[in-house]
XYZ file of C-alpha atoms in Angstrom:
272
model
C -19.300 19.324 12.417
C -20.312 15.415 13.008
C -16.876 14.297 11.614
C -14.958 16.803 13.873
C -17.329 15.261 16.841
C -16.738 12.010 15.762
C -12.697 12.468 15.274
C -12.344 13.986 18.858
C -14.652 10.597 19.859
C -12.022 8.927 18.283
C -8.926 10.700 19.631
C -10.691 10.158 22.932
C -10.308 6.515 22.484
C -6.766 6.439 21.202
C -5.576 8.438 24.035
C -7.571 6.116 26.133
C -7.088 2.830 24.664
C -3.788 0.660 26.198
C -2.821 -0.876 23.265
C -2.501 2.312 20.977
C -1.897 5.434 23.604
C 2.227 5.117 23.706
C 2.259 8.627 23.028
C 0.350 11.962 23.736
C -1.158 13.508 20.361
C -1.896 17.041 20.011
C -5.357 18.025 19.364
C -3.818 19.295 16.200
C -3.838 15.942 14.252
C -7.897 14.861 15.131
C -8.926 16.623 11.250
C -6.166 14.819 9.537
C -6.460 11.304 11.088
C -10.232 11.711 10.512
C -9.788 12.807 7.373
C -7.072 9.798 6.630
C -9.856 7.479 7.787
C -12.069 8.149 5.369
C -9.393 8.431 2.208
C -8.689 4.133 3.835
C -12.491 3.701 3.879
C -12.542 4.753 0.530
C -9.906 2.764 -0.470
C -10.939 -0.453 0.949
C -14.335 0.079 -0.096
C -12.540 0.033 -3.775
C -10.317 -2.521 -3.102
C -13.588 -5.040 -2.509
C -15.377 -3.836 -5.618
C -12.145 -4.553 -7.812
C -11.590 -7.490 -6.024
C -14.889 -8.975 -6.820
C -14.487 -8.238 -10.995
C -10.825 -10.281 -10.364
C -12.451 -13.196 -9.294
C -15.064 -13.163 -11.472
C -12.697 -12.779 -14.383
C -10.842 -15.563 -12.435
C -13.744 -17.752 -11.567
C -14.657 -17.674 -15.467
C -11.280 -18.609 -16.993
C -10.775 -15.443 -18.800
C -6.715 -15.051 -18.212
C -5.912 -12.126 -20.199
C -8.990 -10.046 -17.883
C -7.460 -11.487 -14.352
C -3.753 -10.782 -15.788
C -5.479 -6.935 -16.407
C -7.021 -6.481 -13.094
C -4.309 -7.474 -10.932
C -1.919 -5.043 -10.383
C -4.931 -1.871 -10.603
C -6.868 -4.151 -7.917
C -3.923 -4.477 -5.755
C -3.012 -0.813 -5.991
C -5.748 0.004 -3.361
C -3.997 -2.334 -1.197
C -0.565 -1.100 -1.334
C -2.221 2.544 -0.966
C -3.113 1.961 2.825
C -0.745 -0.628 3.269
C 0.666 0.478 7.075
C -3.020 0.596 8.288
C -3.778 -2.844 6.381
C -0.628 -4.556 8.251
C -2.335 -4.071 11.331
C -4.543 -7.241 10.875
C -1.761 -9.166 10.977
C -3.905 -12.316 10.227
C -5.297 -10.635 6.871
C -2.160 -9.091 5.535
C -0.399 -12.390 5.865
C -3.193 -14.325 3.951
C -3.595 -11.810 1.489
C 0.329 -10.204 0.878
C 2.680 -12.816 1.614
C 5.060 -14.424 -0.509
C 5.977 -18.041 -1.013
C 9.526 -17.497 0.842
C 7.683 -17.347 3.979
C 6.580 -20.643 3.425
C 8.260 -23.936 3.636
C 7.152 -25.879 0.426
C 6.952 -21.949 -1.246
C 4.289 -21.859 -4.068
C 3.373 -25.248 -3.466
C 2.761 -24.595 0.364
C -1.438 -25.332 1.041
C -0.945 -21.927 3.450
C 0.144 -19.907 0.168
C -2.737 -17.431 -0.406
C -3.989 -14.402 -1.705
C -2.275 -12.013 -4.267
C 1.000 -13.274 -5.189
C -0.752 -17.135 -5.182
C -2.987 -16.115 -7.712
C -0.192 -13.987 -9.220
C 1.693 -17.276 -9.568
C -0.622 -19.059 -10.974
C -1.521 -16.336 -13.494
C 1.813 -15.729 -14.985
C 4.227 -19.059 -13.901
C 1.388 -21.464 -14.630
C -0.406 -19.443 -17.117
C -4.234 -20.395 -16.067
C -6.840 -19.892 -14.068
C -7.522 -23.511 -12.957
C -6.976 -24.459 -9.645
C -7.215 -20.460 -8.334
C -10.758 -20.271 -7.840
C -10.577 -21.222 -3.818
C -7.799 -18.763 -3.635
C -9.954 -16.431 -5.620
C -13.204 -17.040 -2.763
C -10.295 -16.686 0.195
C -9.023 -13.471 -1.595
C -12.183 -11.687 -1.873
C -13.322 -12.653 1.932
C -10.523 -10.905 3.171
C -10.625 -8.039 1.432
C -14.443 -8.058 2.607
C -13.253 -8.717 6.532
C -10.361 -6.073 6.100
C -13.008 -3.233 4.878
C -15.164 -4.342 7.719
C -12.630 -3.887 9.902
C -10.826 -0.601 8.979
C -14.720 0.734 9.874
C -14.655 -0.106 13.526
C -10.541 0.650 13.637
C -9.362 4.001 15.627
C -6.351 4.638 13.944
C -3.018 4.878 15.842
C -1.444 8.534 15.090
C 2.048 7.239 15.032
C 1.139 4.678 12.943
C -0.583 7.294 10.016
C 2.127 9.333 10.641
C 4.792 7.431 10.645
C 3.170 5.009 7.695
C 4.508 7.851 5.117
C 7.844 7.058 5.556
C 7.010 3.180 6.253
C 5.774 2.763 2.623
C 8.687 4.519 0.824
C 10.995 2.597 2.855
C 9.809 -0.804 1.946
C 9.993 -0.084 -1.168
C 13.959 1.248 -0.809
C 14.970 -1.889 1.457
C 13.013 -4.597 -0.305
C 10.439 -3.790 -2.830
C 12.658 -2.390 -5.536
C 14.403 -5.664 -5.734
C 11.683 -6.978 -7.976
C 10.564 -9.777 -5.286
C 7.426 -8.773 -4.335
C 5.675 -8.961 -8.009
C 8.259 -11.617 -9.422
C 5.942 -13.395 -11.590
C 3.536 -10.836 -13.290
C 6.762 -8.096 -12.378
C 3.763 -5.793 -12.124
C 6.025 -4.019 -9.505
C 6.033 -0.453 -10.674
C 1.984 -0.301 -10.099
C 2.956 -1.144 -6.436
C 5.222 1.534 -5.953
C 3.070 4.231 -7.421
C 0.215 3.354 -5.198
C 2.963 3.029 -2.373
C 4.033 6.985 -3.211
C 0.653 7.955 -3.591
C -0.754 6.826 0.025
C 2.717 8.064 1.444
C 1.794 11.178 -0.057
C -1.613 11.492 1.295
C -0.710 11.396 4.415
C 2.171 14.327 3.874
C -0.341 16.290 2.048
C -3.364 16.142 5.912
C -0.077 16.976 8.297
C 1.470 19.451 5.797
C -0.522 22.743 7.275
C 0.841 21.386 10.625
C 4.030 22.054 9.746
C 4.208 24.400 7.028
C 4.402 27.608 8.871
C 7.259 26.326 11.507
C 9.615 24.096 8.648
C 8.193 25.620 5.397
C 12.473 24.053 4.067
C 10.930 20.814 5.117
C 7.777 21.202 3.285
C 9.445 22.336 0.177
C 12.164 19.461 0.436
C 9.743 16.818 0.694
C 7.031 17.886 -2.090
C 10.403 18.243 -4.547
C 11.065 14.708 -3.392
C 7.296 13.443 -3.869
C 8.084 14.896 -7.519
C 11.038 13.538 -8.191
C 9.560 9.919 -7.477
C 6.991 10.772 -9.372
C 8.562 12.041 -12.526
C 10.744 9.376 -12.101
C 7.730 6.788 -12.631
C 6.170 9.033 -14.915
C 8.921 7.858 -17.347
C 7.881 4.357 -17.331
C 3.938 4.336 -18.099
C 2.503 2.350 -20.580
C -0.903 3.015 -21.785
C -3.470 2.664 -18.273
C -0.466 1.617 -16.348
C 3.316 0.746 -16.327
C 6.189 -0.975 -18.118
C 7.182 -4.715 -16.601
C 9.710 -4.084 -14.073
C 11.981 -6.668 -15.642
C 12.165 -4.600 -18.824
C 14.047 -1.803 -16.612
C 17.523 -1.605 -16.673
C 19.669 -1.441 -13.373
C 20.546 2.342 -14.062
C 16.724 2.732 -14.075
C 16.495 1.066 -10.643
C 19.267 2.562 -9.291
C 17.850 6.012 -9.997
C 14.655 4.993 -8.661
C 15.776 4.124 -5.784
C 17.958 6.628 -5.073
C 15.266 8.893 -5.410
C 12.762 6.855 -3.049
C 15.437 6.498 -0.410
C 15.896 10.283 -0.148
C 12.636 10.704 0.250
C 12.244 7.955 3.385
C 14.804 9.536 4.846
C 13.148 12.443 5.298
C 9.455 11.529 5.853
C 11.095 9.533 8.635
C 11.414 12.533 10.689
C 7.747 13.534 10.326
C 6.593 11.802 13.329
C 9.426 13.820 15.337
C 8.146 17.132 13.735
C 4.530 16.145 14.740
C 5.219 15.522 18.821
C 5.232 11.915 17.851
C 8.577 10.428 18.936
């Protein structure tokens, strides 16, 4: 009962609130935004924990540990990613990548994962990371701070399950993102998994009215997820490099199809 008080409290304020009430949400999607919140909270929550053990394992020199914990720490990042980009300030110190800045990895403004990525794999050491390694773990702290005081934007849960699938389709399955550690295939499974997550608290919204939909999309979810299935390697994945271009062309064939249709959740959902 308390989180069904507390979710209307919070649908109160969305509908309220300037910044995030460009559209009218049905009473219908309080449970599984509240519910969302607490699956990001939980998350985040795991995302500082893991965090902390990387910089320790950073912050003592150990390589092989930090090259270990990376991709499995950043998983819980790439999870909740469309609710993490809304701190603009934090997902720029903590996810961007030395394109976006002028002098690239040897930019001072180069931070969080993929600087400590670089230095990890290109340089092959720990020495020099340690700041990045303190910066890294504040954020984290600030963004699970944060994501407790945030009232989530409906469009923005819903339409974050097609957002994650197609970042991964337009840019991510390039092999840029991870390009030193090519760690990339940990990314996109905790990519699928949040976009999934989110599918899985509307589905019962929908299921009755487009049960074709329903069925198209979880066959989709599966064929992305077969699809990875092929590559794990003991806790975790092959290197992306080792995968030939059939194998990304598959892979993204099969994430594309299933962007395309998660992008007309929102539309299903009274959210366009």
């Amino acid at each position: 009962m308390l989180k069904h008080l507390m979710a209307a409290s919070a649908l109160t304020l969305v509908l309220a609130g300037p910044a995030l009430a460009a559209k009218e949400v049905t009473l219908d999607l309080v449970e599984p935004i509240a519910d969302y919140k607490i699956f990001v909270a939980e998350k985040t929550g795991e995302l500082v924990a893991d965090t902390q053990a990387f910089v320790d394992a950073i912050k003592s020199g150990d390589l092989d540990k930090a090259k270990t914990l990376y991709a499995p720490t950043r998983m819980h990042y790439e999870a909740i990613e469309p609710i993490a980009e809304l701190f603009s300030d934090l997902d720029a110190s903590m996810d961007a990548r030395a394109d976006d800045y002028e002098k690239r990895e040897a930019d001072p403004d180069f931070t969080g994962f993929h600087r400590i990525e670089y230095g990890l794999w290109d340089k092959g050491s720990t020495e020099g990371l340690e700041p990045f390694a303190d910066k890294l773990l504040a954020d984290v702290t600030e963004l699970n701070k944060r994501i407790t005081d945030l009232v989530f934007p409906p469009d923005t849960v819903v339409g974050g399950a097609a957002a994650l699938m197609e970042e991964v389709a337009a840019t991510k399955i390039s092999g840029e993102e991870d390009r030193y550690s090519h760690t990339d295939l940990w990314d996109f499974k905790a990519n699928s998994d949040g976009s999934q997550k989110i599918f899985e608290l509307v589905r019962p919204l929908i299921a009755e009215t487009d049960p074709a939909f329903v069925e198209k999309v979880e066959s989709n979810f599966n064929d992305v997820d077969v699809t990875l299935a092929k590559y794990e390697s003991g806790d975790g994945y092959e290197l992306y490099d080792k995968l030939t271009d059939q194998d990304r062309t598959l892979l993204a064939a099969r994430v594309n199809t299933l962007a395309e249709d998660l992008s007309t959740l929102p539309g299903k959902l009274g959210l366009d």
